[in-house]
PDB file of C-alpha atoms in Angstrom:
ATOM      1  CA  VAL A   1      96.182 174.706 159.882  1.00  0.00           C
ATOM      2  CA  GLN A   2      96.825 171.978 162.445  1.00  0.00           C
ATOM      3  CA  LEU A   3      97.759 168.425 161.752  1.00  0.00           C
ATOM      4  CA  GLN A   4      97.178 165.219 163.774  1.00  0.00           C
ATOM      5  CA  ALA A   5      98.896 162.172 162.778  1.00  0.00           C
ATOM      6  CA  SER A   6      97.895 158.676 164.037  1.00  0.00           C
ATOM      7  CA  GLY A   7      98.305 155.049 163.165  1.00  0.00           C
ATOM      8  CA  GLY A   8     101.694 154.145 164.020  1.00  0.00           C
ATOM      9  CA  GLY A   9     102.787 150.963 166.092  1.00  0.00           C
ATOM     10  CA  LEU A  10     104.610 147.886 166.083  1.00  0.00           C
ATOM     11  CA  VAL A  11     104.325 145.319 163.318  1.00  0.00           C
ATOM     12  CA  GLN A  12     106.360 142.531 162.019  1.00  0.00           C
ATOM     13  CA  ALA A  13     108.233 142.544 158.797  1.00  0.00           C
ATOM     14  CA  GLY A  14     105.784 141.959 155.788  1.00  0.00           C
ATOM     15  CA  GLY A  15     102.879 143.515 157.772  1.00  0.00           C
ATOM     16  CA  SER A  16     100.677 146.668 157.161  1.00  0.00           C
ATOM     17  CA  LEU A  17      99.934 149.777 158.942  1.00  0.00           C
ATOM     18  CA  ARG A  18      97.738 152.703 157.762  1.00  0.00           C
ATOM     19  CA  LEU A  19      98.715 156.116 158.964  1.00  0.00           C
ATOM     20  CA  SER A  20      96.169 158.976 159.079  1.00  0.00           C
ATOM     21  CA  CYS A  21      96.745 162.705 159.247  1.00  0.00           C
ATOM     22  CA  ALA A  22      93.748 164.710 160.027  1.00  0.00           C
ATOM     23  CA  THR A  23      93.882 168.469 159.023  1.00  0.00           C
ATOM     24  CA  SER A  24      91.929 171.228 160.748  1.00  0.00           C
ATOM     25  CA  GLY A  25      91.657 174.999 160.537  1.00  0.00           C
ATOM     26  CA  ARG A  26      92.385 176.851 157.158  1.00  0.00           C
ATOM     27  CA  THR A  27      92.501 173.763 155.145  1.00  0.00           C
ATOM     28  CA  TRP A  28      91.637 175.808 152.110  1.00  0.00           C
ATOM     29  CA  SER A  29      95.202 177.008 152.125  1.00  0.00           C
ATOM     30  CA  ILE A  30      96.611 173.579 151.658  1.00  0.00           C
ATOM     31  CA  ASP A  31      98.063 172.986 148.281  1.00  0.00           C
ATOM     32  CA  GLY A  32      99.417 169.468 148.968  1.00  0.00           C
ATOM     33  CA  MET A  33     100.288 167.087 151.786  1.00  0.00           C
ATOM     34  CA  GLY A  34     103.368 165.139 152.335  1.00  0.00           C
ATOM     35  CA  TRP A  35     104.701 162.223 154.527  1.00  0.00           C
ATOM     36  CA  PHE A  36     108.202 162.304 155.946  1.00  0.00           C
ATOM     37  CA  ARG A  37     110.026 159.946 158.185  1.00  0.00           C
ATOM     38  CA  GLN A  38     112.901 160.149 160.419  1.00  0.00           C
ATOM     39  CA  PRO A  39     114.685 156.842 161.150  1.00  0.00           C
ATOM     40  CA  PRO A  40     116.602 156.533 164.435  1.00  0.00           C
ATOM     41  CA  GLY A  41     119.847 158.516 164.203  1.00  0.00           C
ATOM     42  CA  LYS A  42     119.249 159.753 160.711  1.00  0.00           C
ATOM     43  CA  ASP A  43     117.676 162.957 159.107  1.00  0.00           C
ATOM     44  CA  ARG A  44     114.132 163.396 158.120  1.00  0.00           C
ATOM     45  CA  GLU A  45     113.486 162.117 154.620  1.00  0.00           C
ATOM     46  CA  PHE A  46     110.628 162.479 152.058  1.00  0.00           C
ATOM     47  CA  VAL A  47     108.339 159.440 151.694  1.00  0.00           C
ATOM     48  CA  SER A  48     105.464 160.503 149.811  1.00  0.00           C
ATOM     49  CA  ALA A  49     103.255 163.364 148.863  1.00  0.00           C
ATOM     50  CA  ILE A  50      99.813 164.197 147.177  1.00  0.00           C
ATOM     51  CA  THR A  51      98.471 167.440 145.692  1.00  0.00           C
ATOM     52  CA  TRP A  52      95.275 168.503 147.492  1.00  0.00           C
ATOM     53  CA  GLY A  53      93.322 169.557 144.429  1.00  0.00           C
ATOM     54  CA  GLY A  54      94.292 166.981 141.527  1.00  0.00           C
ATOM     55  CA  GLY A  55      95.396 164.275 143.686  1.00  0.00           C
ATOM     56  CA  ALA A  56      98.775 163.741 141.726  1.00  0.00           C
ATOM     57  CA  THR A  57     101.190 161.708 143.906  1.00  0.00           C
ATOM     58  CA  ASP A  58     104.789 160.991 144.239  1.00  0.00           C
ATOM     59  CA  TYR A  59     106.840 158.365 146.159  1.00  0.00           C
ATOM     60  CA  THR A  60     110.443 157.849 147.237  1.00  0.00           C
ATOM     61  CA  ASP A  61     111.961 154.874 145.300  1.00  0.00           C
ATOM     62  CA  SER A  62     112.291 152.651 148.364  1.00  0.00           C
ATOM     63  CA  VAL A  63     108.515 152.714 149.012  1.00  0.00           C
ATOM     64  CA  LYS A  64     107.196 152.557 145.506  1.00  0.00           C
ATOM     65  CA  GLY A  65     104.821 149.650 145.056  1.00  0.00           C
ATOM     66  CA  ARG A  66     104.346 149.252 148.832  1.00  0.00           C
ATOM     67  CA  PHE A  67     103.143 152.396 150.021  1.00  0.00           C
ATOM     68  CA  THR A  68      99.997 154.422 148.889  1.00  0.00           C
ATOM     69  CA  ILE A  69      98.987 157.869 149.728  1.00  0.00           C
ATOM     70  CA  SER A  70      95.583 159.102 149.337  1.00  0.00           C
ATOM     71  CA  ARG A  71      93.335 161.948 150.520  1.00  0.00           C
ATOM     72  CA  ASP A  72      89.744 162.281 151.455  1.00  0.00           C
ATOM     73  CA  ASN A  73      88.985 165.890 151.029  1.00  0.00           C
ATOM     74  CA  ALA A  74      85.528 165.725 152.437  1.00  0.00           C
ATOM     75  CA  ARG A  75      87.003 164.657 155.732  1.00  0.00           C
ATOM     76  CA  ASN A  76      90.298 166.703 155.265  1.00  0.00           C
ATOM     77  CA  THR A  77      92.374 163.705 156.008  1.00  0.00           C
ATOM     78  CA  VAL A  78      95.373 162.049 154.358  1.00  0.00           C
ATOM     79  CA  PHE A  79      96.333 158.381 154.536  1.00  0.00           C
ATOM     80  CA  LEU A  80      99.516 156.516 154.015  1.00  0.00           C
ATOM     81  CA  GLN A  81      98.771 152.903 153.373  1.00  0.00           C
ATOM     82  CA  MET A  82     102.076 150.904 154.124  1.00  0.00           C
ATOM     83  CA  ASN A  83     102.144 147.332 153.091  1.00  0.00           C
ATOM     84  CA  SER A  84     105.104 144.723 152.944  1.00  0.00           C
ATOM     85  CA  LEU A  85     106.659 146.757 155.694  1.00  0.00           C
ATOM     86  CA  LYS A  86     110.599 146.195 156.228  1.00  0.00           C
ATOM     87  CA  PRO A  87     112.716 146.892 159.220  1.00  0.00           C
ATOM     88  CA  GLU A  88     114.374 149.750 157.512  1.00  0.00           C
ATOM     89  CA  ASP A  89     110.823 151.415 157.375  1.00  0.00           C
ATOM     90  CA  THR A  90     111.101 151.786 161.185  1.00  0.00           C
ATOM     91  CA  ALA A  91     110.951 155.581 161.869  1.00  0.00           C
ATOM     92  CA  VAL A  92     108.989 158.420 163.340  1.00  0.00           C
ATOM     93  CA  TYR A  93     106.622 159.393 160.492  1.00  0.00           C
ATOM     94  CA  TYR A  94     105.352 163.050 160.114  1.00  0.00           C
ATOM     95  CA  CYS A  95     102.703 164.433 157.901  1.00  0.00           C
ATOM     96  CA  ALA A  96     103.052 168.090 156.668  1.00  0.00           C
ATOM     97  CA  ALA A  97     101.197 170.603 154.719  1.00  0.00           C
ATOM     98  CA  ASP A  98     102.429 172.301 151.637  1.00  0.00           C
ATOM     99  CA  ARG A  99     101.080 175.780 151.420  1.00  0.00           C
ATOM    100  CA  SER A 100     103.719 177.199 148.997  1.00  0.00           C
ATOM    101  CA  GLY A 101     101.173 177.853 146.270  1.00  0.00           C
ATOM    102  CA  TYR A 102      99.284 175.956 143.530  1.00  0.00           C
ATOM    103  CA  THR A 103     101.129 172.937 142.164  1.00  0.00           C
ATOM    104  CA  ASN A 104     100.076 170.259 139.861  1.00  0.00           C
ATOM    105  CA  ARG A 105     102.980 168.024 141.068  1.00  0.00           C
ATOM    106  CA  PRO A 106     103.662 167.147 144.572  1.00  0.00           C
ATOM    107  CA  ARG A 107     106.669 168.621 146.137  1.00  0.00           C
ATOM    108  CA  ARG A 108     109.523 166.766 147.792  1.00  0.00           C
ATOM    109  CA  GLY A 109     111.481 169.595 149.559  1.00  0.00           C
ATOM    110  CA  ARG A 110     110.856 170.057 153.184  1.00  0.00           C
ATOM    111  CA  ALA A 111     111.202 173.715 152.782  1.00  0.00           C
ATOM    112  CA  SER A 112     107.906 173.652 150.923  1.00  0.00           C
ATOM    113  CA  TYR A 113     106.040 172.350 153.889  1.00  0.00           C
ATOM    114  CA  ASN A 114     105.386 174.924 156.743  1.00  0.00           C
ATOM    115  CA  VAL A 115     103.021 173.147 158.944  1.00  0.00           C
ATOM    116  CA  TRP A 116     103.881 169.672 160.575  1.00  0.00           C
ATOM    117  CA  GLY A 117     102.127 167.086 162.643  1.00  0.00           C
ATOM    118  CA  GLN A 118     103.632 165.675 165.916  1.00  0.00           C
ATOM    119  CA  GLY A 119     104.766 162.318 164.319  1.00  0.00           C
ATOM    120  CA  THR A 120     103.857 158.847 164.899  1.00  0.00           C
ATOM    121  CA  LEU A 121     106.327 155.969 165.487  1.00  0.00           C
ATOM    122  CA  VAL A 122     106.404 153.046 163.255  1.00  0.00           C
ATOM    123  CA  THR A 123     108.483 150.027 164.321  1.00  0.00           C
ATOM    124  CA  VAL A 124     108.982 147.099 162.089  1.00  0.00           C
ATOM    125  CA  SER A 125     110.461 143.964 163.685  1.00  0.00           C
ATOM    126  CA  SER A 126     112.377 141.364 161.750  1.00  0.00           C
TER     127      SER A 126
END
């Protein structure tokens, strides 16, 4: 499985961006997809995830109501719509594939994700 993330950029606070993560290769092996982010000088953290089959979603508290994760199985692509962006959302955003086995609930742990995209930088100015 290969992942290609895109859509990052510079945006003012209150603005929106949509990140995309295109998957290729053995996509049939994917059980879920996640978005993580790494703010400057900090550890990588969970943002959101979606199960590949049922489409169940999960969000970290700080983005609930502002971010929406979705998937287009026909295009093997996952999206992260980010609205009402804040300066604290500034980070490199990574998409990742969970191939740990079937789940009806998205996984949050980084250890469950064994394929990672290259990251896309989101900068939110105040």
